[in-house]
Short mmCIF file of C-alpha atoms in Angstrom, two decimals:
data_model
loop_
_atom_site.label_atom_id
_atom_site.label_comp_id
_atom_site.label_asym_id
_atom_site.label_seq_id
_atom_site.Cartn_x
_atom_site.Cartn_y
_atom_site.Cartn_z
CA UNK F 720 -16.61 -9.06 12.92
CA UNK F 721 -13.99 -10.66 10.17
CA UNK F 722 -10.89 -11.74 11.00
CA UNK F 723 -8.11 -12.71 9.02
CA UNK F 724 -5.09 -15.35 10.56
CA UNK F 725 -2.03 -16.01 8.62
CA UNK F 726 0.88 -17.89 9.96
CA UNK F 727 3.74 -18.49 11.25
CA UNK F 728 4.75 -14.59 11.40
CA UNK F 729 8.28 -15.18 10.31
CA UNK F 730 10.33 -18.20 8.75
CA UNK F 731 13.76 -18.49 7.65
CA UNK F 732 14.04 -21.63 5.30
CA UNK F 733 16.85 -22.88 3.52
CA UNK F 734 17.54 -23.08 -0.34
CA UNK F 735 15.79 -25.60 -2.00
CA UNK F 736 13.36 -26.81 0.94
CA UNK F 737 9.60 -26.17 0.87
CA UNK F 738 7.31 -24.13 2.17
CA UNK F 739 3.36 -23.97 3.55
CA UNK F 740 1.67 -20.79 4.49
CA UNK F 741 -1.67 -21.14 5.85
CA UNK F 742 -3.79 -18.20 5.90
CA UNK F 743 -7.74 -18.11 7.63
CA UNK F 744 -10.73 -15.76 7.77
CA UNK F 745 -13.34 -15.83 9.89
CA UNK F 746 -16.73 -14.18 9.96
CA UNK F 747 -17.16 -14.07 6.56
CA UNK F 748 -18.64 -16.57 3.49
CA UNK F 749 -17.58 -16.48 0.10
CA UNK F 750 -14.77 -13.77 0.48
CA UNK F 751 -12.32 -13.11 -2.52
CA UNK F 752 -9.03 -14.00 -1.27
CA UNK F 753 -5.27 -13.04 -2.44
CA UNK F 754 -1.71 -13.59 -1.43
CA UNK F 755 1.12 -10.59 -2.28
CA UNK F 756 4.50 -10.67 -1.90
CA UNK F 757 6.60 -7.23 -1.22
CA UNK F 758 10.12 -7.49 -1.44
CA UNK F 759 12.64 -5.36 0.87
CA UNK F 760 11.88 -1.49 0.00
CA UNK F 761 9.12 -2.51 -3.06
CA UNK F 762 5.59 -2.58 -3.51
CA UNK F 763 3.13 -5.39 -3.12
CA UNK F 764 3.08 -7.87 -6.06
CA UNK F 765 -0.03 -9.82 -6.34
CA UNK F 766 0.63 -13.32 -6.62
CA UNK F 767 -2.41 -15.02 -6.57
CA UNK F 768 -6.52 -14.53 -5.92
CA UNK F 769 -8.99 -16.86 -5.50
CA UNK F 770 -12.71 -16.52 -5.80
CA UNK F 771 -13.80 -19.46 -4.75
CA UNK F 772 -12.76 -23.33 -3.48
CA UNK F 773 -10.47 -24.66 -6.19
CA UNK F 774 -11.00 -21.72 -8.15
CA UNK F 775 -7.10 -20.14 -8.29
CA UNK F 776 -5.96 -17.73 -10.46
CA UNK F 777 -2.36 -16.79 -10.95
CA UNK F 778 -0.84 -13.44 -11.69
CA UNK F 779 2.70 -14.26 -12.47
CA UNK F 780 4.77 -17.38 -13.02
CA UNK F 781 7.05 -18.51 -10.44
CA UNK F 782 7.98 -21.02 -8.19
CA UNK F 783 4.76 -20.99 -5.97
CA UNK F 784 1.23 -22.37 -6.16
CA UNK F 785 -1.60 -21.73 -4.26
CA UNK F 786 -4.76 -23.66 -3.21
CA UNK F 787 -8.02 -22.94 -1.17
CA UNK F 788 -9.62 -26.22 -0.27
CA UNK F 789 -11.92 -24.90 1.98
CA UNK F 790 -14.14 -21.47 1.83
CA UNK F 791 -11.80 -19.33 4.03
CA UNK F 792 -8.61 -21.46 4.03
CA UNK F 793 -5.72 -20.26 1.66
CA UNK F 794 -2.52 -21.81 1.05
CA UNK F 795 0.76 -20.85 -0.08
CA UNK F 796 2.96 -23.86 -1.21
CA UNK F 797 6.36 -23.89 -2.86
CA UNK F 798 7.91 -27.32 -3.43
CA UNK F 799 11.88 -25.60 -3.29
CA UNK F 800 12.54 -22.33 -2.37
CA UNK F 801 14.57 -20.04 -4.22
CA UNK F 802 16.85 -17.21 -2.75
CA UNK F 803 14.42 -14.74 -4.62
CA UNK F 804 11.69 -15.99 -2.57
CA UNK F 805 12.44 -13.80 0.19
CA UNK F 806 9.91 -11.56 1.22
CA UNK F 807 6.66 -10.32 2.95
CA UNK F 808 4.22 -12.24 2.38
CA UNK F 809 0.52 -11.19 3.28
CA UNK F 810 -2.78 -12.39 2.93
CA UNK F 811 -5.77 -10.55 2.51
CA UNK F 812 -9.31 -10.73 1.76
CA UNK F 813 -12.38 -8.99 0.60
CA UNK F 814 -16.14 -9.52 -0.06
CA UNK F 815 -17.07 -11.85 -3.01
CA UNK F 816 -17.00 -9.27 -6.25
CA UNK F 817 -20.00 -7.75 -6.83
CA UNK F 818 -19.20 -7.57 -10.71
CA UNK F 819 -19.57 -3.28 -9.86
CA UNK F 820 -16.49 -2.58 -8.39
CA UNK F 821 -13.99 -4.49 -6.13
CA UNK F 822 -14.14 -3.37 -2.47
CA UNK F 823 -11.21 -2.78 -0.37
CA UNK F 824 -9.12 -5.30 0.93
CA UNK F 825 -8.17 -6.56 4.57
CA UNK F 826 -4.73 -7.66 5.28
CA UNK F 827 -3.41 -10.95 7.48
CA UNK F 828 -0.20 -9.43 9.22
CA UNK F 829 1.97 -11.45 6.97
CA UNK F 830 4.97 -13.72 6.69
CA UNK F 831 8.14 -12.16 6.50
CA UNK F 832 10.39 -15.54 4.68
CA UNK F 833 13.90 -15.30 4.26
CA UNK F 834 15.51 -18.20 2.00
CA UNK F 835 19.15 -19.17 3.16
CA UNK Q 377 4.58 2.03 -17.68
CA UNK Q 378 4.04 1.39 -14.31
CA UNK Q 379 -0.21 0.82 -13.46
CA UNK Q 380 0.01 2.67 -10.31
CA UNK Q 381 2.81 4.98 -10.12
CA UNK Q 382 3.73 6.87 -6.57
CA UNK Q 383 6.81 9.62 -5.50
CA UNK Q 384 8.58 7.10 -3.40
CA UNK Q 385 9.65 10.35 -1.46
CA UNK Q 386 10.75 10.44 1.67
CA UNK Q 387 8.60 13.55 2.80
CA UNK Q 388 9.79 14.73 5.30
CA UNK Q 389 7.78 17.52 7.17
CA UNK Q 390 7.73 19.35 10.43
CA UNK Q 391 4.88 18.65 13.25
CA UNK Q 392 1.87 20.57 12.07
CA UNK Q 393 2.56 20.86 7.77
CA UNK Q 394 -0.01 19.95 5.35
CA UNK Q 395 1.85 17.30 2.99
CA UNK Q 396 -0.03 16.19 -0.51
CA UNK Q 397 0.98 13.10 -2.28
CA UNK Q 398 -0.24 12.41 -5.86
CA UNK Q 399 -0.60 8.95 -7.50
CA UNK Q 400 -1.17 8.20 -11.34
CA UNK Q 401 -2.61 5.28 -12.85
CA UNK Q 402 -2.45 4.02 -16.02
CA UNK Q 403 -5.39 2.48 -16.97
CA UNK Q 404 -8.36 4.51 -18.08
CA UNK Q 405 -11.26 1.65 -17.02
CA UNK Q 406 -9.83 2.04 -13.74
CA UNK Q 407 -13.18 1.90 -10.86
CA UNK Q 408 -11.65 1.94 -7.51
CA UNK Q 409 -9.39 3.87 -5.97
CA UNK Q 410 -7.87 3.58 -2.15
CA UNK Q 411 -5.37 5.06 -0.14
CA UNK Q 412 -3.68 2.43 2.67
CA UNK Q 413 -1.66 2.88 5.50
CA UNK Q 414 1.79 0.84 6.36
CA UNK Q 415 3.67 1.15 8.72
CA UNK Q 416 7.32 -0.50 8.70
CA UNK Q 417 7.38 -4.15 8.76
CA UNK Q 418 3.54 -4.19 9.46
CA UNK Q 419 0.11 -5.16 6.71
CA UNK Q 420 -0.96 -2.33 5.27
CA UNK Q 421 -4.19 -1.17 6.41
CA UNK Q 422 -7.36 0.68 4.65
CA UNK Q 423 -6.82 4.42 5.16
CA UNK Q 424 -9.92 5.49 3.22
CA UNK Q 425 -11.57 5.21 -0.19
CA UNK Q 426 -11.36 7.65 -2.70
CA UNK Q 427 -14.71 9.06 -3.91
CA UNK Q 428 -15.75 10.98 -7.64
CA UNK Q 429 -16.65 14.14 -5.45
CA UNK Q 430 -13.46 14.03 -3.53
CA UNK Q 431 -14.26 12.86 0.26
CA UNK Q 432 -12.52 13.89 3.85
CA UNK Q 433 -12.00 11.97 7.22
CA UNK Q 434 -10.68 14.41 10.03
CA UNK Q 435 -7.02 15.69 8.39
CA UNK Q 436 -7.67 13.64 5.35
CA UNK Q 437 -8.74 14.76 2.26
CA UNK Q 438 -8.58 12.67 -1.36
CA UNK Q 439 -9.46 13.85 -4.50
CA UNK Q 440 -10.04 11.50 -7.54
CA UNK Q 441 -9.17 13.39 -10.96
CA UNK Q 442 -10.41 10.83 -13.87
CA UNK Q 443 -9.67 13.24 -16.74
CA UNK Q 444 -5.91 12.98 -15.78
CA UNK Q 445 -5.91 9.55 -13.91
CA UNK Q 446 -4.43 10.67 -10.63
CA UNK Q 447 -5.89 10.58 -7.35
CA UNK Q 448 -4.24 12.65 -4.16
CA UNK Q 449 -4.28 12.55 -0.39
CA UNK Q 450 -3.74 15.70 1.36
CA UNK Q 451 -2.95 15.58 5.08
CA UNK Q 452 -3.35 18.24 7.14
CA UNK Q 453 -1.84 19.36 11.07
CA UNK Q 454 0.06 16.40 10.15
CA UNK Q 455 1.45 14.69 13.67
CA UNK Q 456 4.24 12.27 14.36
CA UNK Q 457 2.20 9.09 14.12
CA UNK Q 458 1.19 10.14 10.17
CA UNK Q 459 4.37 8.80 10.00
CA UNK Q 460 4.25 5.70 7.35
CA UNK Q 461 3.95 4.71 3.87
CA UNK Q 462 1.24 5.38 1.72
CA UNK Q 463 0.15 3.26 -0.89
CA UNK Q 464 -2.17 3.81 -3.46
CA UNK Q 465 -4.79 1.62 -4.42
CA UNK Q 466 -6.22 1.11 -7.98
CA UNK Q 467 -9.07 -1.57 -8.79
CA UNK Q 468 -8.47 -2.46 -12.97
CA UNK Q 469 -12.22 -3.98 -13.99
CA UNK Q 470 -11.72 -4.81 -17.73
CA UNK Q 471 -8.37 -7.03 -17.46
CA UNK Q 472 -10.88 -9.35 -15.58
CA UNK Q 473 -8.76 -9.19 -13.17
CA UNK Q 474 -10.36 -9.47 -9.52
CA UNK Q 475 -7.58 -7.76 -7.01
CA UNK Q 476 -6.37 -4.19 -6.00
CA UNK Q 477 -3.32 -2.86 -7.86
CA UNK Q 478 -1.14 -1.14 -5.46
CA UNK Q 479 1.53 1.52 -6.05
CA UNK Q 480 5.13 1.21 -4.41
CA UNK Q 481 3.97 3.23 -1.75
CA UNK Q 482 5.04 7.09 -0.74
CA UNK Q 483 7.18 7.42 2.47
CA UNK Q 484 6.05 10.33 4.88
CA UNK Q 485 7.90 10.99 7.43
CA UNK Q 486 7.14 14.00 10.17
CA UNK Q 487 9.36 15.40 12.36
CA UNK Q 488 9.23 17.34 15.94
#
């Protein structure tokens, strides 16, 4: 069966330092993959998806980047964090897009960040 | 306009009620449609898929409505663990874009 690892569960990082979030599936080739954010009380905000290694597309501009360099192996990467970075952060993936329809989505059980 | 617009309630209902939530979405190309599950400070988690003919699992019930762009989730008998947030799902084809949409989510919460 898939499985989906993202880490570390929380992380409370001052202003201006940076940040890595790894996230993992297993049991699965070619999946779609996508980080959200969901601030305190909000809805998730999709931040990036990826459809393949090196292949990144970005949703809104900020102060993150993402990268996949291998097949199930996302990454979350700010260089300095901003106070608005706070948040849930979760990963999630689904199965490669037909071109029909997307499918539904599976969830990591996220990174909850605070910025200090 | 919001692309996936929810009552953020709180619902709150007695043991037992049959609650409804409706979501609206703004594009009409829309192709996908999902209800998830989350439950505070947790990943949300599939609840079910939302079918043209309307489809049921157990106490659920969705019901897609194209014409009108809203989609619904009925629970019935509801019981204390329904309580959560419910977020609904919309899958946008022609902005290219490859990723669910999700709605701010509608808080349920039941009560003995």
């Amino acid at each position: 069966s898939q499985t989906i690892h993202q880490w570390p569960a929380t992380l409370v990082q001052p202003v201006g330092s940076p940040l890595s979030l790894e996230c993992t599936v297993e049991g699965t080739s070619n999946p779609n993959l996508y980080w959200y954010r969901q601030a305190a009380g909000r809805g998730l905000q999709l931040l990036f998806y990826s459809i393949g290694i090196d292949q990144i597309s970005s949703e809104v501009p900020q102060n993150l980047s993402a990268s996949r360099p291998q097949d199930r192996q996302f990454i979350l990467s700010s260089k300095k964090l901003l106070l608005s970075d706070s948040g849930f952060y979760l990963c999630a993936w689904s199965v490669r897009w037909s071109g029909v329809q997307n499918t539904e989505a599976f969830f990591g059980q996220g990174t909850r960040l605070t910025v200090v | 306009r919001k692309e996936v617009e929810q009552d953020p309630g709180p619902f709150n209902v007695p043991e037992g009620a049959t609650v409804a939530f409706n979501c609206t979405y703004s594009n009409s190309a829309s192709q996908s449609f999902f209800w998830y599950r989350q439950d505070c400070r947790k990943e949300p988690k599939l609840l079910m898929s939302v079918y043209s003919s309307g489809n049921e699992d157990g106490r659920f019930t969705a019901q897609l409505n194209r014409a009108s762009q809203y989609i619904s989730l009925l629970i019935r008998d509801s019981k204390l663990s329904d309580s959560a947030t419910y977020l609904c799902v919309v899958s946008f084809m022609d902005t290219g874009r490859r990723a669910l949409t999700f709605g701010s989510g509608t808080r349920l919460q039941v009560q003995p």
